[in-house]
Short mmCIF file of C-alpha atoms and ligand atoms in Angstrom, two decimals:
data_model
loop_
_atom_site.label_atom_id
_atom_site.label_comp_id
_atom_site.label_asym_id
_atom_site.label_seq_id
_atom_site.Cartn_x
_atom_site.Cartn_y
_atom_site.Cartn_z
CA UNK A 1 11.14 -18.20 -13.58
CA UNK A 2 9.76 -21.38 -11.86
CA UNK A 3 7.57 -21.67 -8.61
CA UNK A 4 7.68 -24.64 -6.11
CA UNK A 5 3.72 -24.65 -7.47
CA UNK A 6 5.03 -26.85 -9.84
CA UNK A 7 4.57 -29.78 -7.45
CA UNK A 8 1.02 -29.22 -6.40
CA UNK A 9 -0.90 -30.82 -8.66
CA UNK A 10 0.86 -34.12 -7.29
CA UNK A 11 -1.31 -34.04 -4.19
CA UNK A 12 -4.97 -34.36 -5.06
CA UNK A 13 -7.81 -32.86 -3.45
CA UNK A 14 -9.03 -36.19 -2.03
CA UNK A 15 -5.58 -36.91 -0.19
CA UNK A 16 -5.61 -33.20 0.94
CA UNK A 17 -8.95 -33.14 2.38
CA UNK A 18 -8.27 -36.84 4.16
CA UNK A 19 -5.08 -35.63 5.26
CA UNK A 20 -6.64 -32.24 6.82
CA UNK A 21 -9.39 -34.31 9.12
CA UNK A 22 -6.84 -36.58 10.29
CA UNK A 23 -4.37 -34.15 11.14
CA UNK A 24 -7.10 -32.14 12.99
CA UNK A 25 -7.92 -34.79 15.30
CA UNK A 26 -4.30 -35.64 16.24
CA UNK A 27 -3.39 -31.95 16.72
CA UNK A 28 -6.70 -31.18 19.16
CA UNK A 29 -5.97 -28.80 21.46
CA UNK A 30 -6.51 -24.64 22.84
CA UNK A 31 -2.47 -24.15 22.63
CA UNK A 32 -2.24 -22.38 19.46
CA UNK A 33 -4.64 -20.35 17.13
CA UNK A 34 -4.55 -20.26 13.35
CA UNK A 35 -5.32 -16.80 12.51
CA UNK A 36 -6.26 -17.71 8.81
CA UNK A 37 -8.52 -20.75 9.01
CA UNK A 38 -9.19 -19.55 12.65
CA UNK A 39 -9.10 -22.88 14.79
CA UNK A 40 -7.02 -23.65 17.73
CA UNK A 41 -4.38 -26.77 18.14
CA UNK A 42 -2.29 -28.48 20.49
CA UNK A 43 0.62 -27.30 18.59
CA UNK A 44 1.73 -26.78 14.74
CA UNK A 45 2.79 -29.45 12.85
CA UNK A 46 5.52 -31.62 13.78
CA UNK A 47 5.81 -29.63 17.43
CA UNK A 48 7.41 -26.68 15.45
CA UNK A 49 7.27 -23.61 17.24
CA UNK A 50 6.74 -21.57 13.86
CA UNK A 51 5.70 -24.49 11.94
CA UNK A 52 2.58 -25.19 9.57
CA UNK A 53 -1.12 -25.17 10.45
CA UNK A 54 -2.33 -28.90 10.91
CA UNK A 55 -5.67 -27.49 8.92
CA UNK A 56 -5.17 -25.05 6.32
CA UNK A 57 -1.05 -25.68 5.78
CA UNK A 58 -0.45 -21.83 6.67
CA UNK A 59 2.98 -21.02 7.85
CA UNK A 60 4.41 -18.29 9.66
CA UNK A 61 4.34 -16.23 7.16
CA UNK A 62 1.20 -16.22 5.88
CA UNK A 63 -0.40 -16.03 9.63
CA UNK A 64 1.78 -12.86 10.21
CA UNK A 65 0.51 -11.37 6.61
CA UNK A 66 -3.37 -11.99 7.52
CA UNK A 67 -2.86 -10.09 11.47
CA UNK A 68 -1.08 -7.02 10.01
CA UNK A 69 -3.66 -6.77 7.34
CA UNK A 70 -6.65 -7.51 10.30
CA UNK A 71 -5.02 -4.65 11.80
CA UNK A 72 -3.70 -2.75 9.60
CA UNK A 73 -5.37 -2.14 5.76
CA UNK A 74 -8.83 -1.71 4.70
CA UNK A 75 -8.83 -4.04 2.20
CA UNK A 76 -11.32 -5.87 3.80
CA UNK A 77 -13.49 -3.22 4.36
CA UNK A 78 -14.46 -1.79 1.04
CA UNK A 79 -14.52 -2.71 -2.95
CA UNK A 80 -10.88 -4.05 -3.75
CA UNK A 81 -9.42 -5.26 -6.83
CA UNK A 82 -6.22 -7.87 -5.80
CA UNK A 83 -3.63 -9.30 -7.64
CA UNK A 84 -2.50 -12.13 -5.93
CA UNK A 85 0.69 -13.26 -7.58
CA UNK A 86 1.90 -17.25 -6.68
CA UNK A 87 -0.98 -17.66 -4.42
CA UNK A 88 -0.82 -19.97 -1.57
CA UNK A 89 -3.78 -21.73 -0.76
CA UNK A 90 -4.35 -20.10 2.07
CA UNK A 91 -4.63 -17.17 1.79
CA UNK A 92 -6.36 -17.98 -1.31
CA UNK A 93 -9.36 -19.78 0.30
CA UNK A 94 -9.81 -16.57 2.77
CA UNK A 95 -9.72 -14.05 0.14
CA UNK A 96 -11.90 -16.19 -2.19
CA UNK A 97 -14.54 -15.66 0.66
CA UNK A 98 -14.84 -11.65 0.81
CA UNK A 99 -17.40 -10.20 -1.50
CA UNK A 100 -15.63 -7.10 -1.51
CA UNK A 101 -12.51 -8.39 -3.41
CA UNK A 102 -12.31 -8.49 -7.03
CA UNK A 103 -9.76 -11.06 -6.42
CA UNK A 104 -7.74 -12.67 -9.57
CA UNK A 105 -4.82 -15.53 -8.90
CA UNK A 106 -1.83 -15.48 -11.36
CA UNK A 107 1.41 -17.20 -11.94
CA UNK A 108 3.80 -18.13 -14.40
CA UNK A 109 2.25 -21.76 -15.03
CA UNK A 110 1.22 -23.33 -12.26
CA UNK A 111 -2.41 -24.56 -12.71
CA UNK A 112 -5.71 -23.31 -11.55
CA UNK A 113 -5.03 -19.51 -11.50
CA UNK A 114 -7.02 -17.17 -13.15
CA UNK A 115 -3.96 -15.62 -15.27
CA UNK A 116 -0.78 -17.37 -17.12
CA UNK A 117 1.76 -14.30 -17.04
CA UNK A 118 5.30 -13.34 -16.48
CA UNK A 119 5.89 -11.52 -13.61
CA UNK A 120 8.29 -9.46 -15.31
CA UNK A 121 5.97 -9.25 -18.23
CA UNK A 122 2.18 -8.66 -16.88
CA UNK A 123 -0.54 -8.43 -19.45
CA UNK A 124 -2.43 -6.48 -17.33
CA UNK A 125 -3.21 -2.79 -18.18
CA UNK A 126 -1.62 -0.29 -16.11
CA UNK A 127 -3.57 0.96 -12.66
CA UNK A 128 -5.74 -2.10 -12.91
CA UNK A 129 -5.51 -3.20 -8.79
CA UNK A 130 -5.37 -1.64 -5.78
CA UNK A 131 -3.52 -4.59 -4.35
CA UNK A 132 -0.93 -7.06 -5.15
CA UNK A 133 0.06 -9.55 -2.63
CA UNK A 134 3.73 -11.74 -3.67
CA UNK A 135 5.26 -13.71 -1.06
CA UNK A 136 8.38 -15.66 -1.52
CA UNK A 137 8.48 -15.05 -5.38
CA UNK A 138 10.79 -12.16 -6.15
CA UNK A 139 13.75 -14.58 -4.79
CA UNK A 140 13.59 -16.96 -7.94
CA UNK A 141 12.93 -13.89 -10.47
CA UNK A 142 16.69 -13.33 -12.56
CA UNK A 143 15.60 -9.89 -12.83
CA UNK A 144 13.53 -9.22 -9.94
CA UNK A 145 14.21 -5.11 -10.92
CA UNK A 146 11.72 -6.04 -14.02
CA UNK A 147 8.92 -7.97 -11.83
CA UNK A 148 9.01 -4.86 -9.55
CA UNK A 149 8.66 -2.57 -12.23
CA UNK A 150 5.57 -4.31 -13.26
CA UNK A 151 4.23 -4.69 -9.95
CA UNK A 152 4.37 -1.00 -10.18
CA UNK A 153 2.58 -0.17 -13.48
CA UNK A 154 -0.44 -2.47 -12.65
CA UNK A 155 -0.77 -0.91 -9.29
CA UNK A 156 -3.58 1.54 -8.91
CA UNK A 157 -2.72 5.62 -7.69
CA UNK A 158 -2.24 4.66 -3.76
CA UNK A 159 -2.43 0.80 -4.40
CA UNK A 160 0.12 -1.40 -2.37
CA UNK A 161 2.01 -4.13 -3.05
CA UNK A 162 2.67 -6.30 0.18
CA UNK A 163 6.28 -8.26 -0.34
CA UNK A 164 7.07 -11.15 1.48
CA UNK A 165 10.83 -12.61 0.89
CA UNK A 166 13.80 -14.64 2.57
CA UNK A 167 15.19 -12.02 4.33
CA UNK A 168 18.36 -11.22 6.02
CA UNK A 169 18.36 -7.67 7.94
CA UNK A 170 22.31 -7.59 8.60
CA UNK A 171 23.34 -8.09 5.39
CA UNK A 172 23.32 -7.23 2.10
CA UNK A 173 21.09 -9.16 -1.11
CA UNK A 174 23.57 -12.23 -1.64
CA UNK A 175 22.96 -13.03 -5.56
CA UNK A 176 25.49 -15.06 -7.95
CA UNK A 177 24.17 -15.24 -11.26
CA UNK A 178 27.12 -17.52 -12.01
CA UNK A 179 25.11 -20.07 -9.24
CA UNK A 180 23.22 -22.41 -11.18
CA UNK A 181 24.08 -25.66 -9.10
CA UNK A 182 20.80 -26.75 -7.39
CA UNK A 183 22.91 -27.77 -4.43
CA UNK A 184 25.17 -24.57 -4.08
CA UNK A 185 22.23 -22.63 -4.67
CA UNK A 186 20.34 -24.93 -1.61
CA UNK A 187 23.92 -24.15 0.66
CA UNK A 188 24.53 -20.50 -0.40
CA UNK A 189 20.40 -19.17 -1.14
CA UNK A 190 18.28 -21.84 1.01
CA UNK A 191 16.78 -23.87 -1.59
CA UNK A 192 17.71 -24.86 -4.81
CA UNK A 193 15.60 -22.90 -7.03
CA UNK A 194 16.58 -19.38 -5.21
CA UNK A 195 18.96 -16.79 -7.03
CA UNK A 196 19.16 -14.73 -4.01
CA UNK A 197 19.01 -14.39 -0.35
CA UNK A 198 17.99 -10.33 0.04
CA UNK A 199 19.47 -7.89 2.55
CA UNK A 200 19.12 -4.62 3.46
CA UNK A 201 19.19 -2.81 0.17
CA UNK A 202 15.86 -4.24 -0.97
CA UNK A 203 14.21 -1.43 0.04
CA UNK A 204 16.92 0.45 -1.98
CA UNK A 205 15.61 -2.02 -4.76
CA UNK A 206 11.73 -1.17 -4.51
CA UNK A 207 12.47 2.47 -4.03
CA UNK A 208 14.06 2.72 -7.26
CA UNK A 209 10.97 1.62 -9.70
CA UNK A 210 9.28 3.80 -7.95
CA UNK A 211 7.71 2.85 -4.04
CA UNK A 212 7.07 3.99 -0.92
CA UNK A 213 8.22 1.76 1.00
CA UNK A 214 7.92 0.62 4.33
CA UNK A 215 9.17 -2.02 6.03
CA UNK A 216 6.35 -3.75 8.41
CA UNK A 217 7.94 -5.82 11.69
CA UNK A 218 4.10 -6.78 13.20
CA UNK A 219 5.11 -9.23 15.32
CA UNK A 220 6.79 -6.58 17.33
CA UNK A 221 3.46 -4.84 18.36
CA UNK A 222 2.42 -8.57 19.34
CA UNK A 223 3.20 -10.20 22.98
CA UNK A 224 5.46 -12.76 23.74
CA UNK A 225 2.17 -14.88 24.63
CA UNK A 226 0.29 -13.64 21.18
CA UNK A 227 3.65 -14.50 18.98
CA UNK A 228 3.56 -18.12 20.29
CA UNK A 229 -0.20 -18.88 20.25
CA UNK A 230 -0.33 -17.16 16.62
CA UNK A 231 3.30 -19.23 15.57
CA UNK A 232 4.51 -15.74 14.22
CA UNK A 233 7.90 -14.84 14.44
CA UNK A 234 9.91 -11.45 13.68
CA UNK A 235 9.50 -11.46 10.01
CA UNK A 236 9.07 -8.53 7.82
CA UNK A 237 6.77 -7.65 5.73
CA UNK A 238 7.58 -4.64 2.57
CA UNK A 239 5.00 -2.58 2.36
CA UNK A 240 5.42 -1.14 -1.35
CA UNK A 241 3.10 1.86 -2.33
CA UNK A 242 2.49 3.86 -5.72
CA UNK A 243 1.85 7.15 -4.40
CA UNK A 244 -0.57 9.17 -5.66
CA UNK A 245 0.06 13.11 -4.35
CA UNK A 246 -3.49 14.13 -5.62
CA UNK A 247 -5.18 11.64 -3.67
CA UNK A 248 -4.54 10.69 0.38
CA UNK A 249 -7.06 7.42 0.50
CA UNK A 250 -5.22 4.20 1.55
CA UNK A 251 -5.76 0.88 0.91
ZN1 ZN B 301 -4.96 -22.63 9.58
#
């Protein structure tokens, strides 16, 4: 299992940090608001309509993640231990900043997370968080069924996992195992460390290692105006919980 994380530690801090003022100034404007970082621009980067914050380098993604939990979960409203699997910098930096998270990064071996593990091997103890967050992970996992699993066991009596992957809702999960060519896998899967493009049985997937699932389409309770300004487009996001029948609190 290998994460595009691998490539971070090529960009230093310094460049990041230059790179962020400049791009700040040259995208000045009230167009568009950055629900993460929370400042407004002219447009996202390169004029995309979906495309990355000039500040914090969230994408679409991560800005629809950070409204539905706004508006939807409690996590920021009371104690809350997180597992934040792959973490994006982000997201990172604005759960860093709550007091009320007991917040621990993790990945496979990208540097400067809290944990070295295998997703499909966790060395945490069972029920130890009431919240894992993995976005765009499960996709390079050979046996994603495993990583769920786990997911599953570390999660907390009415914890949630909140899954985030390349998604196609009109078909099924396209997986070859028998794909190892970087460049097929970049035609057929979208980049050239994927192993799958999922469809519509994922929830069948998540289901059977034991979730509830539901399957979260925010940016449908969002205007046309609020979807452009936020750069959020009709992405969803899997909801996974590990129900607990003697207790009703959410997360
Ligand atoms: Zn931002």
């Amino acid at each position: 299992m290998k994460t595009p994380y691998k490539f971070l530690p090529l960009i230093s801090p310094t460049y990041r940090t230059i790179r962020k003022v400049y791009q700040s100034f040259k995208y000045a404007g009230q167009e568009v608001n950055c629900p993460i970082c929370d400042r407004n621009f002219s447009s996202w980067l390169r004029q995309q309509e979906n495309g990355t914050c000039p500040s914090c380098d969230s994408k679409t993604r991560h800005r629809l993640l950070s409204l539905f939990l706004k508006k939807h979960s409690r996590i920021f409203d009371q104690p809350c231990r997180i597992l934040h699997f792959a973490p994006d910098q982000c997201l990172r930096a604005k759960f860093q900043n709550r007091h009320n998270l007991e917040y621990t990064t993790a990945d496979l071996s990208a540097p400067g997370v809290d944990v070295h593990t295998d997703l499909t091997n966790l060395i945490f103890d069972d029920n130890s968080f009431d919240a894992i967050f993995c976005s765009h992970v499960l996709e390079h996992i050979p046996n994603d069924r495993a990583a769920m699993s786990q997911m599953y066991r570390v999660l907390s009596p009415n914890g949630i996992a909140y899954i985030q992957v390349p998604y196609n809702r009109y078909e099924k999960t396209d997986e070859d195992p028998n794909v190892t060519d970087p460049v097929e896998r970049e035609k057929r899967f979208g980049q050239f460390d994927h192993l799958r493009v999922y469809g519509v049985d994922l929830k069948e997937r998540l289901e059977s290692v034991g979730f509830q699932v539901k399957e979260e389409y925010y940016a449908r309770q969002l205007d046309k105006s609020d979807r452009q300004r936020y750069g959020v487009w009709d992405d969803v996001i899997f909801c996974c919980t590990k129900l607990d029948r003697n207790n009703t609190t959410d997360i």
